[in-house]
Amino acid sequence: KLLIVRITIVDEIELNALNFLKNKEYDKAANLYLKLALKYPTTEKYFITAANCYDAIGDKKTALSLYKKALEINPDSTTALLNISTIYYEIKKYEKALKFSNKVLETKPDNFSALLNIANTYYANKEYNEALKFYEKLYELNPNSYNAIANIANTCYNLNQFIRAIEFSKMAIEMRPNSVEPYIVAGNSYAELLKKDDAAILLKKAASIAPNSEWVCNSIASLFMKMGNYKQGLGYAWRLFSLKNNITADDHINFGYILYEAHDEKQTQLVDHYLTLWEEKYPQNPIVHHICCALRNVQEVQTSDLEYVKTLFDGFAPSFDNILTELDYSVPQSIAEFLKENLKTKLFKKQQILDIGCGTGLCSEELKKIFPNEEYYGVDISERMLEIAKRKGIYNALTADDINNFVSTDENIYHAIVAGDVLAYFGDVKSLFREISRITKFNGLFCFSITTNTTNNQNYFLTSSGRFVHSPKYICSQLKFCGFEIVKQEEAFLRKEGRRDINGYIILAKKNIEIVYE
């Protein structure tokens, strides 16, 4: 009799839990399954189902602990292993995600879900070659798998294998003609191959399937910009703002790039129309204000907005070194050569070198080759750039700060200060040079680059790119005012910008007067 009563109670709890589960009342179901799991701690299914419920309501931490409890009961539980792997993938702990999926493959080498988890993890971590191997394995196991086919297409696109991306996208389209993703991948692949008409057909089809897709709008905007159809390109780019719930700083920067591109192609009236809309919609946004001033050549701006600069370089950080290599950026090498001729090292005493606006460490990387025994310090507003700089093992210390604030509060004195392509974000340099002079040792060196103002006779000029250019005469007068003398000044190619060569000066100054400011 007692046994019959116990089974009845358990059956009733399970039935109630199942009903809650069917009705998607996951919190109530979770409580009942957890109650059963605690009452019967050797029953794997209760822990797994309770974990599923917690996962459904977004409590990943509790779900993970319950899946691990199930794994203690049954170390070979495929369900527990896969779900643990999936949660680690979702919270971006990719090494752990791979570990638990690979555990499944030890006993079931062809498990489709485990292979898919591994492929997706490699893809999310941008290890596209590894991802492709596993997606291809899935395709071998099941040539009719839409997931395998669509993911091969997407991964091939990211690997610049555009012809193969088109091939697999078309296979995916045949299988699911109303799925928008393969149209976008194929369309973008055609655009990369400069087959713009083919690209337009596919992307317009994507737009008809998912007119409110941000991805579709972004892809079509990019295509029209490449085709030189700026009216349509800016129209779709602006439409993104109506689709997004939360507009980020990156969104504003990206829209600014598109406006700059159109401005560069003399689309003045069109650009001015969208600048007006942009300002009206975001009147207090400092990034919008800075870009609008730049594109309209408003010259009251004396320095770049800090949020603009931080967002810009946070976004650039992962690919910054590669981008500058492609632009033939030569400033770090030039600064290193200037210091090689003029910075005297001491046998038993390390000298302190400050790299302001250090970014990913390109200047100090070049200096370290010539001066391996000195101490290097870096400051930059972008924490993401500093993360990359830190990995290079160059610096004794790195500080995330606005340059003006850092140089005005720092109490250290440096033998040399370098600034590669930093003054492009300052118009008026008087206060900056004054504080740099304060923290430079007597007879210490200050070496930096400027871009030459060839537009007019002003001391500095805010260009449509959002960067400042300077008159060399103005820069030299400000150095003299702050106690520096020019040691060497040389005109130089700095980098490419689009199809143009950007020229400027590398300037080396020595502090020879101690200035006391009232």
Coordinates of C-alpha atoms in Angstrom, one line a residue:
K1 CA 0.0 0.0 0.0
L2 CA 2.8 2.4 0.9
L3 CA 4.5 1.7 -2.5
I4 CA 1.3 2.3 -4.4
V5 CA 0.8 5.7 -2.7
R6 CA 4.5 6.8 -3.4
I7 CA 4.2 6.0 -7.1
T8 CA 0.9 7.9 -7.3
I9 CA 2.4 11.0 -5.8
V10 CA 5.4 10.8 -8.1
D11 CA 3.1 10.3 -11.1
E12 CA 1.0 13.3 -10.1
I13 CA 4.0 15.6 -9.7
E14 CA 5.4 14.4 -13.1
L15 CA 2.0 14.9 -14.7
N16 CA 1.7 18.5 -13.3
A17 CA 5.3 19.2 -14.4
L18 CA 4.6 18.0 -17.9
N19 CA 1.5 20.1 -18.2
F20 CA 3.4 23.2 -17.1
L21 CA 6.1 22.3 -19.6
K22 CA 3.6 22.0 -22.5
N23 CA 2.1 25.3 -21.5
K24 CA 5.6 26.9 -21.5
E25 CA 5.3 27.7 -17.8
Y26 CA 9.0 26.8 -17.4
D27 CA 9.5 28.3 -14.0
K28 CA 6.7 26.2 -12.5
A29 CA 7.8 23.1 -14.3
A30 CA 11.4 23.7 -13.2
N31 CA 10.3 23.8 -9.5
L32 CA 8.5 20.5 -9.8
Y33 CA 11.3 18.7 -11.8
L34 CA 13.9 20.1 -9.3
K35 CA 11.7 18.7 -6.5
L36 CA 11.7 15.3 -8.1
A37 CA 15.5 15.5 -8.8
L38 CA 16.2 16.3 -5.1
K39 CA 13.9 13.5 -4.0
Y40 CA 15.5 10.9 -6.4
P41 CA 19.1 12.0 -6.8
T42 CA 20.1 9.0 -8.9
T43 CA 17.5 9.6 -11.6
E44 CA 19.2 11.4 -14.5
K45 CA 16.1 12.5 -16.4
Y46 CA 14.8 14.7 -13.6
F47 CA 18.0 16.7 -13.5
I48 CA 18.1 17.1 -17.3
T49 CA 14.5 18.2 -17.6
A50 CA 14.8 20.6 -14.7
A51 CA 18.0 22.0 -16.4
N52 CA 16.1 22.3 -19.7
C53 CA 13.4 24.5 -17.9
Y54 CA 16.0 26.7 -16.2
D55 CA 17.7 27.1 -19.6
A56 CA 14.4 28.1 -21.2
I57 CA 13.9 30.9 -18.7
G58 CA 17.5 32.2 -19.2
D59 CA 19.1 30.9 -16.0
K60 CA 22.1 29.4 -17.6
K61 CA 24.1 29.1 -14.4
T62 CA 21.5 26.9 -12.7
A63 CA 20.9 24.9 -15.9
L64 CA 24.6 24.3 -16.2
S65 CA 24.9 23.0 -12.6
L66 CA 22.0 20.6 -13.1
Y67 CA 23.3 19.2 -16.4
K68 CA 26.6 18.6 -14.5
K69 CA 24.6 16.8 -11.8
A70 CA 23.1 14.6 -14.5
L71 CA 26.6 13.9 -15.8
E72 CA 27.7 12.7 -12.3
I73 CA 25.0 10.2 -12.4
N74 CA 25.8 9.1 -16.0
P75 CA 29.2 10.4 -17.3
D76 CA 28.3 9.2 -20.8
S77 CA 25.0 11.1 -21.0
T78 CA 24.9 12.5 -24.6
T79 CA 22.1 14.8 -23.7
A80 CA 23.9 16.3 -20.7
L81 CA 27.2 16.7 -22.6
L82 CA 25.6 18.4 -25.6
N83 CA 23.6 20.8 -23.5
I84 CA 26.6 21.7 -21.4
S85 CA 28.5 22.3 -24.6
T86 CA 25.7 24.5 -26.0
I87 CA 25.5 26.7 -22.9
Y88 CA 29.3 27.2 -22.9
Y89 CA 29.0 28.2 -26.6
E90 CA 26.2 30.6 -25.8
I91 CA 28.2 32.3 -23.0
K92 CA 31.3 32.4 -25.3
K93 CA 33.4 30.0 -23.3
Y94 CA 34.5 28.3 -26.5
E95 CA 37.3 26.0 -25.1
K96 CA 34.8 24.4 -22.7
A97 CA 32.2 24.1 -25.4
L98 CA 34.6 22.2 -27.6
K99 CA 35.7 20.0 -24.6
F100 CA 32.2 18.7 -23.9
S101 CA 31.2 18.2 -27.6
N102 CA 34.5 16.3 -28.2
K103 CA 33.6 14.1 -25.2
V104 CA 30.5 12.9 -27.1
L105 CA 32.6 12.2 -30.2
E106 CA 34.8 9.8 -28.2
T107 CA 32.0 7.3 -28.1
K108 CA 29.9 8.5 -31.0
P109 CA 32.2 9.9 -33.6
D110 CA 29.4 10.7 -36.1
N111 CA 27.1 12.4 -33.6
F112 CA 25.5 15.1 -35.8
S113 CA 24.6 17.5 -32.9
A114 CA 28.1 17.3 -31.4
L115 CA 29.7 18.0 -34.8
L116 CA 27.4 20.9 -35.3
N117 CA 28.2 22.3 -31.9
I118 CA 31.9 22.1 -32.7
A119 CA 31.5 23.7 -36.1
N120 CA 29.4 26.5 -34.7
T121 CA 31.9 27.1 -31.9
Y122 CA 34.8 27.4 -34.3
Y123 CA 32.7 29.7 -36.5
A124 CA 31.7 32.0 -33.5
N125 CA 35.4 32.2 -32.6
K126 CA 36.2 33.2 -36.2
E127 CA 38.3 30.1 -36.8
Y128 CA 36.6 29.6 -40.2
N129 CA 39.0 27.0 -41.6
E130 CA 38.3 24.7 -38.6
A131 CA 34.6 25.4 -38.8
L132 CA 34.5 24.5 -42.5
K133 CA 36.1 21.1 -41.8
F134 CA 33.3 20.1 -39.4
Y135 CA 30.5 21.6 -41.6
E136 CA 31.9 19.5 -44.5
K137 CA 31.8 16.4 -42.2
L138 CA 28.1 17.1 -41.5
Y139 CA 27.5 17.4 -45.2
E140 CA 29.2 14.0 -45.8
L141 CA 27.0 12.5 -43.1
N142 CA 23.8 14.0 -44.5
P143 CA 24.0 15.6 -48.0
N144 CA 20.4 16.8 -47.4
S145 CA 21.1 18.8 -44.3
Y146 CA 20.1 22.4 -44.8
N147 CA 22.2 23.4 -41.7
A148 CA 25.3 21.9 -43.2
I149 CA 24.8 23.4 -46.6
A150 CA 23.8 26.9 -45.5
N151 CA 26.7 27.0 -43.0
I152 CA 29.2 25.8 -45.6
A153 CA 28.0 28.7 -47.8
N154 CA 28.4 31.2 -45.0
T155 CA 31.8 30.0 -43.9
C156 CA 33.1 30.0 -47.5
Y157 CA 32.0 33.6 -47.8
N158 CA 34.0 34.5 -44.7
L159 CA 37.0 32.7 -46.2
N160 CA 36.7 34.7 -49.4
Q161 CA 35.8 31.5 -51.3
F162 CA 33.0 33.3 -53.1
I163 CA 32.3 30.9 -56.0
R164 CA 31.9 28.0 -53.6
A165 CA 29.7 30.2 -51.3
I166 CA 27.4 30.9 -54.3
E167 CA 27.3 27.1 -55.1
F168 CA 26.2 26.1 -51.6
S169 CA 23.9 29.1 -51.3
K170 CA 22.0 28.0 -54.4
M171 CA 21.6 24.5 -53.0
A172 CA 20.2 26.0 -49.8
I173 CA 17.8 28.2 -51.8
E174 CA 16.5 25.1 -53.6
M175 CA 15.8 23.4 -50.3
R176 CA 14.3 26.4 -48.6
P177 CA 13.3 29.1 -51.1
N178 CA 11.8 31.3 -48.4
S179 CA 14.8 31.3 -46.2
V180 CA 16.5 34.7 -46.4
E181 CA 20.1 33.9 -45.4
P182 CA 21.3 32.0 -48.5
Y183 CA 20.1 34.9 -50.7
I184 CA 22.2 37.3 -48.7
V185 CA 25.3 35.1 -48.7
A186 CA 25.0 34.5 -52.5
G187 CA 24.2 38.2 -53.1
N188 CA 27.2 39.4 -51.1
S189 CA 29.4 36.8 -52.8
Y190 CA 28.4 38.1 -56.3
A191 CA 29.0 41.6 -55.1
E192 CA 32.6 40.7 -54.0
L193 CA 33.1 39.1 -57.5
L194 CA 31.9 42.5 -59.0
K195 CA 28.8 40.8 -60.5
K196 CA 26.6 43.5 -59.3
D197 CA 23.5 42.7 -61.3
D198 CA 23.4 39.2 -60.1
A199 CA 24.0 40.5 -56.5
A200 CA 21.1 42.9 -56.9
I201 CA 18.6 40.3 -58.0
L202 CA 19.4 38.0 -55.0
L203 CA 19.5 40.8 -52.4
K204 CA 16.2 42.3 -53.7
K205 CA 14.7 38.8 -53.3
A206 CA 16.0 38.7 -49.8
A207 CA 14.3 42.1 -49.2
S208 CA 11.0 40.8 -50.5
I209 CA 11.2 37.8 -48.1
A210 CA 12.3 39.8 -45.0
P211 CA 11.7 43.5 -45.6
N212 CA 12.4 44.3 -42.0
S213 CA 15.7 42.4 -41.7
E214 CA 18.6 44.5 -40.5
W215 CA 21.0 42.2 -42.3
V216 CA 19.2 42.5 -45.5
C217 CA 19.1 46.3 -45.3
N218 CA 22.8 46.5 -44.5
S219 CA 23.7 44.1 -47.3
I220 CA 21.6 46.1 -49.9
A221 CA 23.0 49.4 -48.6
S222 CA 26.6 48.1 -49.1
L223 CA 25.8 46.8 -52.6
F224 CA 24.2 50.0 -53.8
M225 CA 27.2 52.0 -52.4
K226 CA 29.5 49.7 -54.4
M227 CA 27.4 50.2 -57.5
G228 CA 27.6 54.0 -57.1
N229 CA 23.9 54.3 -56.4
Y230 CA 24.2 56.6 -53.4
K231 CA 20.6 57.5 -53.2
Q232 CA 19.5 53.9 -52.7
G233 CA 22.5 53.0 -50.6
L234 CA 21.9 55.9 -48.1
G235 CA 18.2 55.1 -48.2
Y236 CA 18.7 51.5 -47.0
A237 CA 21.4 52.6 -44.6
W238 CA 19.0 55.1 -43.0
R239 CA 16.3 52.5 -42.9
L240 CA 18.4 50.5 -40.5
F241 CA 17.9 53.3 -37.9
S242 CA 14.1 52.7 -38.1
L243 CA 14.5 49.0 -37.7
K244 CA 16.9 48.9 -34.7
N245 CA 15.5 49.2 -31.2
N246 CA 18.8 50.3 -29.7
I247 CA 21.2 52.5 -31.8
T248 CA 24.8 52.0 -30.7
A249 CA 27.8 54.2 -31.0
D250 CA 29.1 51.7 -33.6
D251 CA 25.9 52.2 -35.6
H252 CA 26.5 55.9 -35.7
I253 CA 30.1 55.5 -36.8
N254 CA 29.1 53.1 -39.6
F255 CA 26.5 55.5 -40.9
G256 CA 29.1 58.2 -40.7
Y257 CA 31.4 56.1 -42.9
I258 CA 28.7 55.7 -45.5
L259 CA 28.1 59.5 -45.5
Y260 CA 31.8 60.2 -45.8
E261 CA 32.0 57.8 -48.8
A262 CA 29.1 59.6 -50.5
H263 CA 30.6 63.0 -49.7
D264 CA 33.9 61.9 -51.2
E265 CA 32.0 61.2 -54.4
K266 CA 30.6 64.8 -54.4
Q267 CA 27.1 63.8 -53.4
T268 CA 26.8 67.0 -51.5
Q269 CA 23.1 67.6 -51.6
L270 CA 22.2 64.0 -50.8
V271 CA 24.7 63.9 -47.9
D272 CA 23.4 67.2 -46.5
H273 CA 19.8 65.8 -46.6
Y274 CA 20.8 62.8 -44.4
L275 CA 23.0 65.0 -42.1
T276 CA 19.9 67.1 -41.4
L277 CA 17.7 64.0 -40.7
W278 CA 20.5 62.5 -38.5
E279 CA 20.9 65.7 -36.4
E280 CA 17.2 66.1 -36.0
K281 CA 16.8 62.5 -34.7
Y282 CA 19.9 62.6 -32.4
P283 CA 20.5 66.2 -31.5
Q284 CA 22.5 65.5 -28.3
N285 CA 24.7 62.7 -29.6
P286 CA 28.4 63.8 -29.6
I287 CA 29.4 61.3 -32.3
V288 CA 26.7 62.6 -34.6
H289 CA 27.7 66.2 -33.9
H290 CA 31.4 65.5 -34.6
I291 CA 30.8 63.7 -37.9
C292 CA 28.3 66.3 -39.0
C293 CA 30.8 69.1 -38.3
A294 CA 33.5 67.3 -40.2
L295 CA 31.3 66.7 -43.3
R296 CA 30.2 70.3 -43.2
N297 CA 33.7 71.6 -42.5
V298 CA 32.5 73.4 -39.4
Q299 CA 35.8 74.7 -38.0
E300 CA 34.8 75.7 -34.4
V301 CA 35.7 72.2 -33.3
Q302 CA 39.1 72.2 -31.6
T303 CA 39.5 68.5 -30.8
S304 CA 37.8 65.2 -31.6
D305 CA 35.0 64.0 -29.4
L306 CA 36.3 61.4 -26.9
E307 CA 33.3 59.0 -27.4
Y308 CA 33.8 59.2 -31.1
V309 CA 37.5 58.4 -30.9
K310 CA 37.0 55.5 -28.4
T311 CA 34.2 53.9 -30.4
L312 CA 36.2 54.3 -33.6
F313 CA 39.3 52.5 -32.3
D314 CA 37.4 49.9 -30.2
G315 CA 35.8 48.9 -33.4
F316 CA 39.1 48.9 -35.4
A317 CA 41.1 47.0 -32.7
P318 CA 40.8 43.3 -33.9
S319 CA 41.9 44.1 -37.4
F320 CA 43.9 47.4 -36.8
D321 CA 47.4 46.0 -37.5
N322 CA 46.3 44.3 -40.8
I323 CA 44.4 47.4 -42.0
L324 CA 47.4 49.6 -41.5
T325 CA 49.6 47.2 -43.2
E326 CA 47.3 47.3 -46.2
L327 CA 47.4 51.2 -46.1
D328 CA 51.3 51.1 -46.2
Y329 CA 51.3 52.9 -42.8
S330 CA 55.0 54.0 -42.3
V331 CA 54.9 56.4 -39.3
P332 CA 56.1 53.9 -36.6
Q333 CA 59.2 53.0 -38.7
S334 CA 59.9 56.7 -39.3
I335 CA 59.6 57.7 -35.6
A336 CA 61.9 54.8 -34.7
E337 CA 64.5 55.9 -37.2
F338 CA 64.4 59.5 -35.9
L339 CA 65.0 58.4 -32.4
K340 CA 67.7 55.9 -33.4
E341 CA 69.8 58.9 -34.5
N342 CA 69.1 61.1 -31.5
L343 CA 68.2 59.1 -28.3
K344 CA 71.4 58.3 -26.4
T345 CA 71.1 55.1 -24.3
K346 CA 72.9 54.6 -21.0
L347 CA 74.7 51.4 -20.1
F348 CA 73.4 51.0 -16.5
K349 CA 70.3 53.0 -16.6
K350 CA 67.0 52.3 -18.4
Q351 CA 65.3 55.3 -20.0
Q352 CA 61.5 55.8 -19.9
I353 CA 59.7 56.1 -23.2
L354 CA 56.0 57.2 -23.2
D355 CA 53.9 56.2 -26.2
I356 CA 50.8 58.4 -26.2
G357 CA 47.8 57.2 -28.3
C358 CA 49.8 53.9 -28.4
G359 CA 46.9 51.9 -29.9
T360 CA 48.0 48.3 -30.5
G361 CA 51.7 49.2 -29.8
L362 CA 53.0 49.7 -33.4
C363 CA 55.4 52.6 -32.5
S364 CA 56.8 50.9 -29.4
E365 CA 57.1 47.7 -31.4
E366 CA 59.5 49.4 -33.8
L367 CA 61.4 51.2 -31.0
K368 CA 61.9 48.0 -29.1
K369 CA 63.9 46.6 -32.0
I370 CA 66.3 49.5 -31.7
F371 CA 66.1 50.1 -27.9
P372 CA 65.4 46.7 -26.4
N373 CA 66.5 47.6 -22.9
E374 CA 64.4 50.7 -22.2
E375 CA 61.1 51.0 -20.3
Y376 CA 58.0 51.5 -22.3
Y377 CA 54.7 53.1 -21.1
G378 CA 51.6 53.4 -23.2
V379 CA 48.3 55.3 -22.9
D380 CA 45.2 55.1 -25.1
I381 CA 41.5 55.8 -24.8
S382 CA 40.6 52.4 -26.4
E383 CA 40.7 49.5 -24.0
R384 CA 40.3 47.0 -26.8
M385 CA 43.4 48.4 -28.5
L386 CA 45.3 48.1 -25.2
E387 CA 44.3 44.5 -24.9
I388 CA 46.1 43.8 -28.1
A389 CA 49.1 45.9 -27.1
K390 CA 49.4 44.0 -23.8
R391 CA 49.7 40.7 -25.6
K392 CA 52.8 42.0 -27.4
G393 CA 54.7 42.1 -24.1
I394 CA 56.4 45.5 -24.9
Y395 CA 55.1 47.8 -22.2
N396 CA 56.0 48.1 -18.5
A397 CA 52.6 49.7 -18.0
L398 CA 49.5 50.5 -20.1
T399 CA 46.8 53.0 -19.1
A400 CA 43.3 53.4 -20.5
D401 CA 42.7 57.1 -20.4
D402 CA 42.0 60.2 -22.5
I403 CA 45.5 61.6 -23.6
N404 CA 44.8 65.1 -22.4
N405 CA 43.8 63.9 -18.9
F406 CA 46.7 61.5 -18.7
V407 CA 49.5 64.0 -19.6
S408 CA 47.9 66.7 -17.3
T409 CA 47.9 64.4 -14.2
D410 CA 50.9 62.1 -14.7
E411 CA 53.7 62.7 -12.3
N412 CA 56.4 60.7 -14.1
I413 CA 59.1 62.3 -16.2
Y414 CA 60.1 60.7 -19.5
H415 CA 63.3 60.7 -21.6
A416 CA 61.3 60.4 -24.8
I417 CA 57.6 60.8 -25.8
V418 CA 56.3 59.5 -29.1
A419 CA 52.9 60.1 -30.8
G420 CA 52.2 58.2 -34.1
D421 CA 49.2 59.6 -36.0
V422 CA 47.8 61.1 -32.8
L423 CA 47.5 64.8 -33.6
A424 CA 45.0 63.9 -36.3
Y425 CA 42.5 63.9 -33.4
F426 CA 43.6 67.3 -32.0
G427 CA 43.1 70.7 -33.6
D428 CA 44.4 73.1 -31.1
V429 CA 47.6 71.5 -29.6
K430 CA 48.6 74.3 -27.2
S431 CA 47.5 72.7 -23.9
L432 CA 48.6 69.2 -25.1
F433 CA 52.1 70.4 -25.9
R434 CA 52.3 72.3 -22.6
E435 CA 51.6 69.2 -20.6
I436 CA 53.9 67.0 -22.7
S437 CA 56.6 69.5 -22.0
R438 CA 55.9 69.3 -18.3
I439 CA 56.5 65.5 -18.2
T440 CA 59.5 65.5 -20.6
K441 CA 63.0 65.4 -19.0
F442 CA 65.3 68.4 -19.8
N443 CA 67.0 67.5 -23.1
G444 CA 64.3 64.9 -23.6
L445 CA 62.8 64.2 -26.9
F446 CA 59.3 64.5 -28.4
C447 CA 58.7 62.7 -31.8
F448 CA 55.4 62.7 -33.7
S449 CA 53.7 62.9 -37.0
I450 CA 51.3 65.4 -38.4
T451 CA 49.2 65.4 -41.6
T452 CA 49.8 68.6 -43.6
N453 CA 47.0 71.1 -44.1
T454 CA 47.0 71.8 -47.8
T455 CA 43.4 73.0 -47.9
N456 CA 43.9 76.6 -46.6
N457 CA 46.2 78.8 -44.5
Q458 CA 44.6 78.0 -41.2
N459 CA 46.6 76.6 -38.2
Y460 CA 44.5 73.4 -38.3
F461 CA 41.5 72.2 -40.3
L462 CA 38.9 69.6 -39.5
T463 CA 38.5 67.5 -42.7
S464 CA 35.5 65.5 -43.8
S465 CA 37.1 62.3 -42.6
G466 CA 36.8 63.6 -39.0
R467 CA 40.5 64.0 -38.7
F468 CA 42.6 67.2 -38.3
V469 CA 45.4 68.4 -40.5
H470 CA 47.9 71.0 -39.4
S471 CA 50.1 73.8 -40.7
P472 CA 53.8 72.8 -39.9
K473 CA 54.5 76.4 -39.1
Y474 CA 51.8 76.4 -36.4
I475 CA 53.1 73.2 -34.9
C476 CA 56.6 74.4 -34.7
S477 CA 55.5 77.7 -33.1
Q478 CA 53.6 75.8 -30.4
L479 CA 56.6 73.6 -29.7
K480 CA 58.8 76.7 -29.3
F481 CA 56.3 78.2 -27.0
C482 CA 56.4 75.1 -24.8
G483 CA 60.2 75.0 -24.5
F484 CA 61.1 72.7 -27.4
E485 CA 63.5 73.2 -30.3
I486 CA 63.2 71.4 -33.6
V487 CA 65.9 68.8 -34.1
K488 CA 64.7 67.3 -37.3
Q489 CA 61.6 67.9 -39.5
E490 CA 61.0 65.8 -42.6
E491 CA 58.2 65.6 -45.1
A492 CA 57.0 62.0 -45.5
F493 CA 54.4 59.7 -46.9
L494 CA 52.3 58.6 -44.0
R495 CA 49.7 56.1 -45.4
K496 CA 47.1 55.6 -48.0
E497 CA 43.4 56.7 -47.7
G498 CA 41.3 55.2 -50.4
R499 CA 43.1 55.9 -53.6
R500 CA 45.0 58.9 -52.2
D501 CA 48.4 59.1 -50.7
I502 CA 48.4 61.0 -47.3
N503 CA 51.5 63.1 -46.7
G504 CA 52.7 65.0 -43.7
Y505 CA 55.7 65.5 -41.5
I506 CA 57.7 63.5 -39.0
I507 CA 59.0 66.0 -36.4
L508 CA 61.6 65.5 -33.7
A509 CA 61.9 68.1 -30.9
K510 CA 64.2 68.4 -27.9
K511 CA 63.2 70.2 -24.7
N512 CA 65.8 72.8 -24.0
I513 CA 63.9 75.3 -21.8
E514 CA 62.0 74.7 -18.6
I515 CA 58.8 76.8 -18.9
V516 CA 56.9 77.8 -15.8
Y517 CA 53.3 78.7 -16.6
E518 CA 51.4 81.2 -14.4

